[in-house]
PDB file of C-alpha atoms in Angstrom:
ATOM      1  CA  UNK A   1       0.637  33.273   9.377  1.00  0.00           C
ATOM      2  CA  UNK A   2      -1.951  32.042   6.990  1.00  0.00           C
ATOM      3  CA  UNK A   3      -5.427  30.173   8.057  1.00  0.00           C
ATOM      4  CA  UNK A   4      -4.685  26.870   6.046  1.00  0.00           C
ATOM      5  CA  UNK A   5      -7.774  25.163   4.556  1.00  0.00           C
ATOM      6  CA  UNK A   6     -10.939  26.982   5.117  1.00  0.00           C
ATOM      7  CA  UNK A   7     -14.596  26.367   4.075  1.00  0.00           C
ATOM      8  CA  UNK A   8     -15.102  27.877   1.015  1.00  0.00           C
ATOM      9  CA  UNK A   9     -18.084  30.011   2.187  1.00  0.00           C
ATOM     10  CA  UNK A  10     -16.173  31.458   5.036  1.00  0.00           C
ATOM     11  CA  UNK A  11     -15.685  34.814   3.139  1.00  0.00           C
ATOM     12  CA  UNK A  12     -19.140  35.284   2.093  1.00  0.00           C
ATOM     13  CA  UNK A  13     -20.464  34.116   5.510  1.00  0.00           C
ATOM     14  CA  UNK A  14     -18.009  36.699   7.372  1.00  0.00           C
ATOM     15  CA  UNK A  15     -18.386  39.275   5.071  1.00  0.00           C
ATOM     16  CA  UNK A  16     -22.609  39.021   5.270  1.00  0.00           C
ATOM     17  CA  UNK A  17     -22.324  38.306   9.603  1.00  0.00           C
ATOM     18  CA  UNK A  18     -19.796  40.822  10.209  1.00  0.00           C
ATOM     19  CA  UNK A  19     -19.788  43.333   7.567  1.00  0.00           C
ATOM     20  CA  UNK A  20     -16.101  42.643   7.055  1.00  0.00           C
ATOM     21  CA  UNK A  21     -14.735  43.710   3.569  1.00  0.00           C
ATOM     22  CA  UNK A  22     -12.846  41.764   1.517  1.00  0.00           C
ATOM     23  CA  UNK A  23      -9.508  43.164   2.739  1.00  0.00           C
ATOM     24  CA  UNK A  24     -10.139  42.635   6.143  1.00  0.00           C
ATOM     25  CA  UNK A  25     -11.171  39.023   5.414  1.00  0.00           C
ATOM     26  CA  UNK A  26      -8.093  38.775   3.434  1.00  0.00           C
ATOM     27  CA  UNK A  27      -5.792  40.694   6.377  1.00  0.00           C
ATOM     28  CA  UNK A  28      -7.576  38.673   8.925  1.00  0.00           C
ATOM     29  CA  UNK A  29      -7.011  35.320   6.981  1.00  0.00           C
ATOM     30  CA  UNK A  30      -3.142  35.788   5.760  1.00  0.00           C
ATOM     31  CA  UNK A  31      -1.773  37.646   9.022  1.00  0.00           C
ATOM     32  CA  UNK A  32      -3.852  36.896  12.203  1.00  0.00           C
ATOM     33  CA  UNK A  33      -4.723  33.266  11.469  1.00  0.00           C
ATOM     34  CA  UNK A  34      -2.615  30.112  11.328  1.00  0.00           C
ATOM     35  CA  UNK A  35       0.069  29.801  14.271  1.00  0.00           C
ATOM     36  CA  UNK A  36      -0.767  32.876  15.324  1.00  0.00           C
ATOM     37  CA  UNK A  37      -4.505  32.784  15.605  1.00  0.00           C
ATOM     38  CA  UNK A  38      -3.878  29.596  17.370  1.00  0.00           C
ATOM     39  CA  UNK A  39      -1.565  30.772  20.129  1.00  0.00           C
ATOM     40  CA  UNK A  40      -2.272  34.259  20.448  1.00  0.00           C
ATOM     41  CA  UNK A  41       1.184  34.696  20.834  1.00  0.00           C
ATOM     42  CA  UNK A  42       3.743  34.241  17.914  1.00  0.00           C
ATOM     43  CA  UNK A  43       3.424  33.009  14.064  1.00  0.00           C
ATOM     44  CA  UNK A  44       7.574  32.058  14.860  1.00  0.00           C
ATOM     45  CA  UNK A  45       7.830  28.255  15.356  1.00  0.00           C
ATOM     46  CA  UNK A  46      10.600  29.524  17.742  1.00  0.00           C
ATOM     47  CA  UNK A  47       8.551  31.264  20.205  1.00  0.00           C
ATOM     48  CA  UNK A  48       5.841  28.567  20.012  1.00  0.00           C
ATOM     49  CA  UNK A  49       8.685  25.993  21.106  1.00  0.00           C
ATOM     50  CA  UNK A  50      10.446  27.565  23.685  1.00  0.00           C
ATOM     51  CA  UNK A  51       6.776  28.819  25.301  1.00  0.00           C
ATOM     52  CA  UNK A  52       5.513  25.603  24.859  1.00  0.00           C
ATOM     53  CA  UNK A  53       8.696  23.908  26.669  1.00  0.00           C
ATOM     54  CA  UNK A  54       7.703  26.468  29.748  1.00  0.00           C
ATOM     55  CA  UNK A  55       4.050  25.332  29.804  1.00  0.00           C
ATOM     56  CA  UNK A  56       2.597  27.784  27.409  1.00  0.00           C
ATOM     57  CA  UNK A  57      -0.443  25.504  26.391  1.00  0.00           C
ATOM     58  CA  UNK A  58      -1.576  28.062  23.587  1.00  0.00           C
ATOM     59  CA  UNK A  59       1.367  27.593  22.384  1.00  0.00           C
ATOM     60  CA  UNK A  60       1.070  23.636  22.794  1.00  0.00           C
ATOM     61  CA  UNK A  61      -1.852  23.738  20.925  1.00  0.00           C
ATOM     62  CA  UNK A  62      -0.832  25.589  17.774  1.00  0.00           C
ATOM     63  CA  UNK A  63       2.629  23.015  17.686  1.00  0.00           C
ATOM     64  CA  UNK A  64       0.254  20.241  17.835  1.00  0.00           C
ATOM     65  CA  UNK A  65      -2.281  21.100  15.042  1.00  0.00           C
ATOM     66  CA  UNK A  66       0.610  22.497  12.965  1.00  0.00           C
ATOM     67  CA  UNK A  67       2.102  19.192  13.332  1.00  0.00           C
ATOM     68  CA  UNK A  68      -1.562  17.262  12.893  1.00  0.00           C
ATOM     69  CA  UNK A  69      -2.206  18.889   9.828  1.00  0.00           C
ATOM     70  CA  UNK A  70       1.430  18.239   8.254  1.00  0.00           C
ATOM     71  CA  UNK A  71       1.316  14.437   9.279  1.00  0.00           C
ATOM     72  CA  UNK A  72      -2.036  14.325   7.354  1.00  0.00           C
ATOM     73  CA  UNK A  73      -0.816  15.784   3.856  1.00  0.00           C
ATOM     74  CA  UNK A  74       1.953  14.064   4.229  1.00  0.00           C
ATOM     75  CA  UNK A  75      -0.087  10.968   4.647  1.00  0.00           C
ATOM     76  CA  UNK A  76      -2.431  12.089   1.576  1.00  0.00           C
ATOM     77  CA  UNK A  77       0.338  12.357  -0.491  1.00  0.00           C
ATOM     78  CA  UNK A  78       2.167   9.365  -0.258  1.00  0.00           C
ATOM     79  CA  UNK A  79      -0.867   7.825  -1.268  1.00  0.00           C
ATOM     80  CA  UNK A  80       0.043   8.488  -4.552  1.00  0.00           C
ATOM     81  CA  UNK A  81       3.587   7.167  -4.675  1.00  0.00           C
ATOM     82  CA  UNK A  82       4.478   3.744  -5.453  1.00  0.00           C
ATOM     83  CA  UNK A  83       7.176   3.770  -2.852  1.00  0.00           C
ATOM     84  CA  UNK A  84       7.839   6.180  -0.400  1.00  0.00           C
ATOM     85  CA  UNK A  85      11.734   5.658   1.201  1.00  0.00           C
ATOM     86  CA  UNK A  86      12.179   9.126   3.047  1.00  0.00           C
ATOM     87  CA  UNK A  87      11.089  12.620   4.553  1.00  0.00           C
ATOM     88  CA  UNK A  88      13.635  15.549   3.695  1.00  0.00           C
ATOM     89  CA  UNK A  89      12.390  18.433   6.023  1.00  0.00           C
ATOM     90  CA  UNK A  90      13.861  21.460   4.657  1.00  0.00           C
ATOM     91  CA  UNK A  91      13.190  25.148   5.991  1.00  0.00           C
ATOM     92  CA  UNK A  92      13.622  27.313   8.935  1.00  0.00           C
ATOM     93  CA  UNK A  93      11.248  24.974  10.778  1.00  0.00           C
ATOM     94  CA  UNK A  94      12.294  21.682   9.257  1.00  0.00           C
ATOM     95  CA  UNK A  95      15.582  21.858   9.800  1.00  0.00           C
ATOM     96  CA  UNK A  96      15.803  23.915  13.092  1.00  0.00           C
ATOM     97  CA  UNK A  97      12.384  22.294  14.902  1.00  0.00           C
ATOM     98  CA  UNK A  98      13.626  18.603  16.006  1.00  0.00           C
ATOM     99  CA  UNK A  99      10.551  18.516  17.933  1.00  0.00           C
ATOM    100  CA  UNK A 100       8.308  19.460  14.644  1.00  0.00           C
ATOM    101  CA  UNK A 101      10.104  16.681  12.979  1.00  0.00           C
ATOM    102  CA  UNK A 102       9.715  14.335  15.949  1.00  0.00           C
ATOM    103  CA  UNK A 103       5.735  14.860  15.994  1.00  0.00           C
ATOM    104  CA  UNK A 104       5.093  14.636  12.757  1.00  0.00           C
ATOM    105  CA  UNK A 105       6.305  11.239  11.903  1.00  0.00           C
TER     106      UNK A 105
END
């Protein structure tokens, strides 16, 4: 469950603020981050749904960015084609998540 973009000083600035060492900037950054981080519940799309779909806002909230930031590379990338004529959505998520799929286009 990975942080996604991050400011480049981020490492320094945690490792000089907190006294964190590399590996637990690295541990912190690749397993406690991302979905997880977000919801403080799950890094499994799955869970996120189904809590979400019982009023789980957390869980909202970490469906929504996830879904934010997809939209927007998407967007970024399709800048660079002449012609863009479809999404294929592949993956555990893409092709199990309707609502993932729903949000992000």
């Amino acid at each position: 469950t990975r942080s996604g973009d991050v400011d480049p000083g981020l490492h320094r600035f945690l490792a000089d603020n907190l006294g964190w060492s590399l590996a637990k900037i690295d541990d912190v950054l690749t397993r406690d981050s991302g979905l997880l981080g977000l919801s403080g519940l799950s890094n499994d799309m799955r869970t996120l749904v189904e809590a979400a779909e019982t009023g789980n806002e957390h869980a909202q909230l970490a469906i929504d960015v996830f879904c934010y930031r997809l939209a927007k590379s998407l967007a970024a990338m399709s800048c660079a084609l002449p012609t863009l004529d479809g999404l294929i959505f592949t993956g555990g998520i893409g092709e199990n998540a309707a609502i993932i799929r729903q949000k992000t286009v």
